[in-house]
Amino acid sequence: VFSSQFEEDEIPVSQLFRNLDMMPAIEQQALQLAKGRILDCGAGSGCHSLALQAMGKEDVMAIDISPLSVEVMQQRGVKQVVQADFFDERFVGKFDTILMLMNGSGIIGKLENMGAFFAKMKQLLNPGGCIYMDSSDLRYLFEDEDGSFLVDLAAGYYGEIDFRMQYKQIKGEPFDWLYVDFQTLSYYAAENGFKAEL
């Protein structure tokens, strides 16, 4: 994993193909709470969709922008797989639960896309529906030894990161990824008629 903001890092491939027992408690809880027609956004290898299917939650649609991810999910047995960009106006449907796990807020890309994100959620969610999203607050990266924070406000929101992934000799295109803190998420949720709970 490459980024202009950080040193290069590695993600063990097994983490991307984990089963329910290997998932953090917060992900397991989100899968337990998911109900009705479920959308798994940015589904990757389909690990969450497969776990839901194993729980007997059969009405699950997995979407990913990557054609190779879609191919992998189909090979792994995810029943409803669609190659789609979440923000594409052609992607439509109605769902009771929308899952955005494994720092799923990332697909929003930049803070300026929050309005479009919540507008799309209004289109996709049935009345009373829920979004289960996890994200890391990157504030800790800017914390000084005395507990103060040194964030360059002129550089934009500190949770906006650019990434580029590589597997063996295959290097993907750079993309934007958003890590959002809860206070900021709550503000944008309220601005768009949603309620955020931690």
Tab-separated table of C-alpha atoms in Angstrom:
chain	number	residue	atom	x	y	z
A	1	VAL	CA	0.000	0.000	0.000
A	2	PHE	CA	1.528	3.317	-1.104
A	3	SER	CA	0.482	6.847	-0.104
A	4	SER	CA	2.009	10.302	-0.484
A	5	GLN	CA	1.168	10.920	3.205
A	6	PHE	CA	2.666	7.759	4.745
A	7	GLU	CA	5.454	5.276	4.393
A	8	GLU	CA	4.554	2.180	2.380
A	9	ASP	CA	2.725	-0.533	4.280
A	10	GLU	CA	1.641	-4.135	3.746
A	11	ILE	CA	-1.765	-5.734	4.289
A	12	PRO	CA	-1.646	-9.513	4.705
A	13	VAL	CA	-3.764	-11.000	1.902
A	14	SER	CA	-5.433	-13.318	4.441
A	15	GLN	CA	-6.968	-10.251	6.126
A	16	LEU	CA	-8.870	-9.494	2.916
A	17	PHE	CA	-10.220	-13.069	2.801
A	18	ARG	CA	-11.049	-13.500	6.483
A	19	ASN	CA	-13.992	-15.486	7.799
A	20	LEU	CA	-16.426	-14.441	10.543
A	21	ASP	CA	-14.238	-15.753	13.379
A	22	MET	CA	-11.286	-13.663	12.168
A	23	MET	CA	-13.312	-10.421	11.978
A	24	PRO	CA	-13.120	-7.765	14.706
A	25	ALA	CA	-16.034	-7.733	17.173
A	26	ILE	CA	-17.433	-4.506	15.686
A	27	GLU	CA	-17.726	-6.116	12.227
A	28	GLN	CA	-19.336	-9.233	13.705
A	29	GLN	CA	-21.857	-7.022	15.511
A	30	ALA	CA	-22.700	-5.135	12.300
A	31	LEU	CA	-23.316	-8.437	10.492
A	32	GLN	CA	-25.565	-9.631	13.321
A	33	LEU	CA	-27.573	-6.373	13.199
A	34	ALA	CA	-27.929	-6.408	9.396
A	35	LYS	CA	-31.459	-7.300	8.344
A	36	GLY	CA	-33.828	-7.313	5.404
A	37	ARG	CA	-32.387	-6.568	1.996
A	38	ILE	CA	-28.671	-5.909	2.552
A	39	LEU	CA	-26.164	-4.001	0.397
A	40	ASP	CA	-22.469	-4.763	0.973
A	41	CYS	CA	-20.614	-1.707	-0.424
A	42	GLY	CA	-17.027	-2.020	-1.586
A	43	ALA	CA	-17.329	-5.730	-0.911
A	44	GLY	CA	-13.808	-6.633	-2.103
A	45	SER	CA	-13.391	-10.410	-1.753
A	46	GLY	CA	-16.954	-10.786	-0.443
A	47	CYS	CA	-16.003	-11.919	3.075
A	48	HIS	CA	-18.918	-10.038	4.709
A	49	SER	CA	-21.460	-11.203	2.120
A	50	LEU	CA	-20.323	-14.803	2.543
A	51	ALA	CA	-20.591	-14.513	6.341
A	52	LEU	CA	-24.128	-13.113	5.979
A	53	GLN	CA	-25.106	-15.941	3.619
A	54	ALA	CA	-23.724	-18.456	6.137
A	55	MET	CA	-25.948	-16.833	8.806
A	56	GLY	CA	-28.976	-17.469	6.606
A	57	LYS	CA	-29.283	-13.831	5.494
A	58	GLU	CA	-29.730	-14.634	1.811
A	59	ASP	CA	-30.948	-11.286	0.428
A	60	VAL	CA	-27.481	-9.739	0.130
A	61	MET	CA	-26.152	-7.765	-2.835
A	62	ALA	CA	-22.387	-7.185	-2.964
A	63	ILE	CA	-21.051	-4.320	-5.084
A	64	ASP	CA	-17.520	-3.315	-5.941
A	65	ILE	CA	-16.038	-0.977	-8.527
A	66	SER	CA	-13.318	-3.519	-9.398
A	67	PRO	CA	-14.103	-6.116	-12.093
A	68	LEU	CA	-11.479	-8.442	-10.581
A	69	SER	CA	-13.108	-8.219	-7.147
A	70	VAL	CA	-16.450	-9.083	-8.739
A	71	GLU	CA	-14.868	-12.095	-10.429
A	72	VAL	CA	-13.326	-13.261	-7.129
A	73	MET	CA	-16.671	-12.895	-5.301
A	74	GLN	CA	-18.462	-14.916	-7.959
A	75	GLN	CA	-15.821	-17.650	-7.719
A	76	ARG	CA	-16.141	-17.671	-3.917
A	77	GLY	CA	-19.919	-18.180	-3.999
A	78	VAL	CA	-21.405	-14.726	-3.329
A	79	LYS	CA	-24.887	-15.088	-4.822
A	80	GLN	CA	-25.681	-11.488	-5.888
A	81	VAL	CA	-22.661	-9.593	-7.188
A	82	VAL	CA	-22.740	-6.360	-9.194
A	83	GLN	CA	-19.840	-4.371	-10.595
A	84	ALA	CA	-20.861	-0.809	-9.815
A	85	ASP	CA	-19.646	2.539	-8.615
A	86	PHE	CA	-21.774	3.359	-5.562
A	87	PHE	CA	-22.095	6.988	-6.733
A	88	ASP	CA	-23.131	6.105	-10.307
A	89	GLU	CA	-26.682	7.314	-11.013
A	90	ARG	CA	-27.346	4.023	-12.839
A	91	PHE	CA	-26.828	2.093	-9.606
A	92	VAL	CA	-30.271	1.893	-8.005
A	93	GLY	CA	-32.197	-0.327	-5.610
A	94	LYS	CA	-33.836	-0.312	-2.186
A	95	PHE	CA	-32.176	-1.727	0.913
A	96	ASP	CA	-32.912	-2.065	4.622
A	97	THR	CA	-29.243	-2.315	5.625
A	98	ILE	CA	-26.181	-0.858	3.939
A	99	LEU	CA	-22.806	-2.172	5.091
A	100	MET	CA	-19.604	-0.165	4.712
A	101	LEU	CA	-17.067	-2.176	6.700
A	102	MET	CA	-13.241	-2.326	6.816
A	103	ASN	CA	-12.951	1.483	6.937
A	104	GLY	CA	-15.850	1.578	4.500
A	105	SER	CA	-16.143	5.362	4.772
A	106	GLY	CA	-13.168	5.346	2.432
A	107	ILE	CA	-15.287	5.086	-0.708
A	108	ILE	CA	-16.599	8.602	-0.026
A	109	GLY	CA	-13.120	9.741	-1.086
A	110	LYS	CA	-13.138	13.329	0.136
A	111	LEU	CA	-15.109	15.359	2.661
A	112	GLU	CA	-16.603	17.441	-0.170
A	113	ASN	CA	-18.423	14.274	-1.356
A	114	MET	CA	-20.439	13.908	1.873
A	115	GLY	CA	-23.505	15.654	0.424
A	116	ALA	CA	-23.527	13.333	-2.608
A	117	PHE	CA	-22.967	10.341	-0.321
A	118	PHE	CA	-25.990	11.102	1.871
A	119	ALA	CA	-28.120	11.981	-1.171
A	120	LYS	CA	-27.325	8.520	-2.587
A	121	MET	CA	-28.155	6.931	0.770
A	122	LYS	CA	-31.574	8.646	0.717
A	123	GLN	CA	-32.179	7.019	-2.689
A	124	LEU	CA	-31.074	3.547	-1.599
A	125	LEU	CA	-32.369	3.190	1.970
A	126	ASN	CA	-35.865	2.010	2.765
A	127	PRO	CA	-37.679	3.985	5.513
A	128	GLY	CA	-36.178	3.025	8.872
A	129	GLY	CA	-33.093	1.568	7.178
A	130	CYS	CA	-29.594	1.641	8.685
A	131	ILE	CA	-26.058	2.187	7.473
A	132	TYR	CA	-23.348	0.332	9.386
A	133	MET	CA	-20.027	2.015	8.645
A	134	ASP	CA	-16.671	1.862	10.319
A	135	SER	CA	-13.835	4.321	10.042
A	136	SER	CA	-10.617	5.192	11.814
A	137	ASP	CA	-10.026	8.637	13.260
A	138	LEU	CA	-6.495	9.472	12.108
A	139	ARG	CA	-6.120	12.260	14.660
A	140	TYR	CA	-3.755	10.063	16.696
A	141	LEU	CA	-1.176	10.371	13.889
A	142	PHE	CA	-0.885	14.092	14.635
A	143	GLU	CA	-0.822	13.877	18.439
A	144	ASP	CA	2.220	15.330	20.208
A	145	GLU	CA	3.746	13.886	23.378
A	146	ASP	CA	1.940	16.490	25.518
A	147	GLY	CA	-1.472	15.490	24.092
A	148	SER	CA	-1.787	18.467	21.733
A	149	PHE	CA	-2.470	18.031	18.017
A	150	LEU	CA	-0.388	19.451	15.196
A	151	VAL	CA	-2.655	19.464	12.158
A	152	ASP	CA	-1.959	21.663	9.130
A	153	LEU	CA	-5.399	23.220	8.557
A	154	ALA	CA	-4.245	24.646	5.209
A	155	ALA	CA	-3.621	21.101	3.948
A	156	GLY	CA	-7.323	20.178	4.077
A	157	TYR	CA	-9.081	17.581	6.225
A	158	TYR	CA	-6.565	15.254	7.879
A	159	GLY	CA	-8.589	12.131	7.053
A	160	GLU	CA	-8.297	12.582	3.267
A	161	ILE	CA	-5.680	10.122	2.048
A	162	ASP	CA	-4.481	9.009	-1.379
A	163	PHE	CA	-3.604	5.347	-1.867
A	164	ARG	CA	-2.155	3.095	-4.502
A	165	MET	CA	-2.197	-0.686	-4.114
A	166	GLN	CA	0.216	-3.246	-5.488
A	167	TYR	CA	0.020	-7.041	-5.528
A	168	LYS	CA	3.181	-8.754	-6.809
A	169	GLN	CA	3.914	-6.869	-10.064
A	170	ILE	CA	0.369	-5.500	-10.540
A	171	LYS	CA	0.082	-1.853	-9.502
A	172	GLY	CA	-3.340	-0.192	-9.395
A	173	GLU	CA	-4.235	3.406	-10.125
A	174	PRO	CA	-4.108	5.970	-7.279
A	175	PHE	CA	-7.420	6.643	-5.519
A	176	ASP	CA	-8.789	8.910	-2.772
A	177	TRP	CA	-9.878	7.388	0.545
A	178	LEU	CA	-11.679	9.120	3.420
A	179	TYR	CA	-11.132	8.313	7.083
A	180	VAL	CA	-13.727	10.338	8.985
A	181	ASP	CA	-13.878	11.110	12.700
A	182	PHE	CA	-17.213	10.634	14.447
A	183	GLN	CA	-17.804	14.323	15.197
A	184	THR	CA	-17.357	15.257	11.531
A	185	LEU	CA	-19.526	12.349	10.384
A	186	SER	CA	-22.252	13.360	12.873
A	187	TYR	CA	-22.207	16.936	11.579
A	188	TYR	CA	-22.649	15.893	7.936
A	189	ALA	CA	-25.240	13.263	8.861
A	190	ALA	CA	-27.359	15.873	10.697
A	191	GLU	CA	-26.945	18.361	7.821
A	192	ASN	CA	-28.433	15.728	5.508
A	193	GLY	CA	-31.306	14.495	7.686
A	194	PHE	CA	-29.539	11.432	9.183
A	195	LYS	CA	-28.711	10.550	12.780
A	196	ALA	CA	-25.303	9.079	13.601
A	197	GLU	CA	-24.730	6.816	16.586
A	198	LEU	CA	-21.352	5.610	17.849
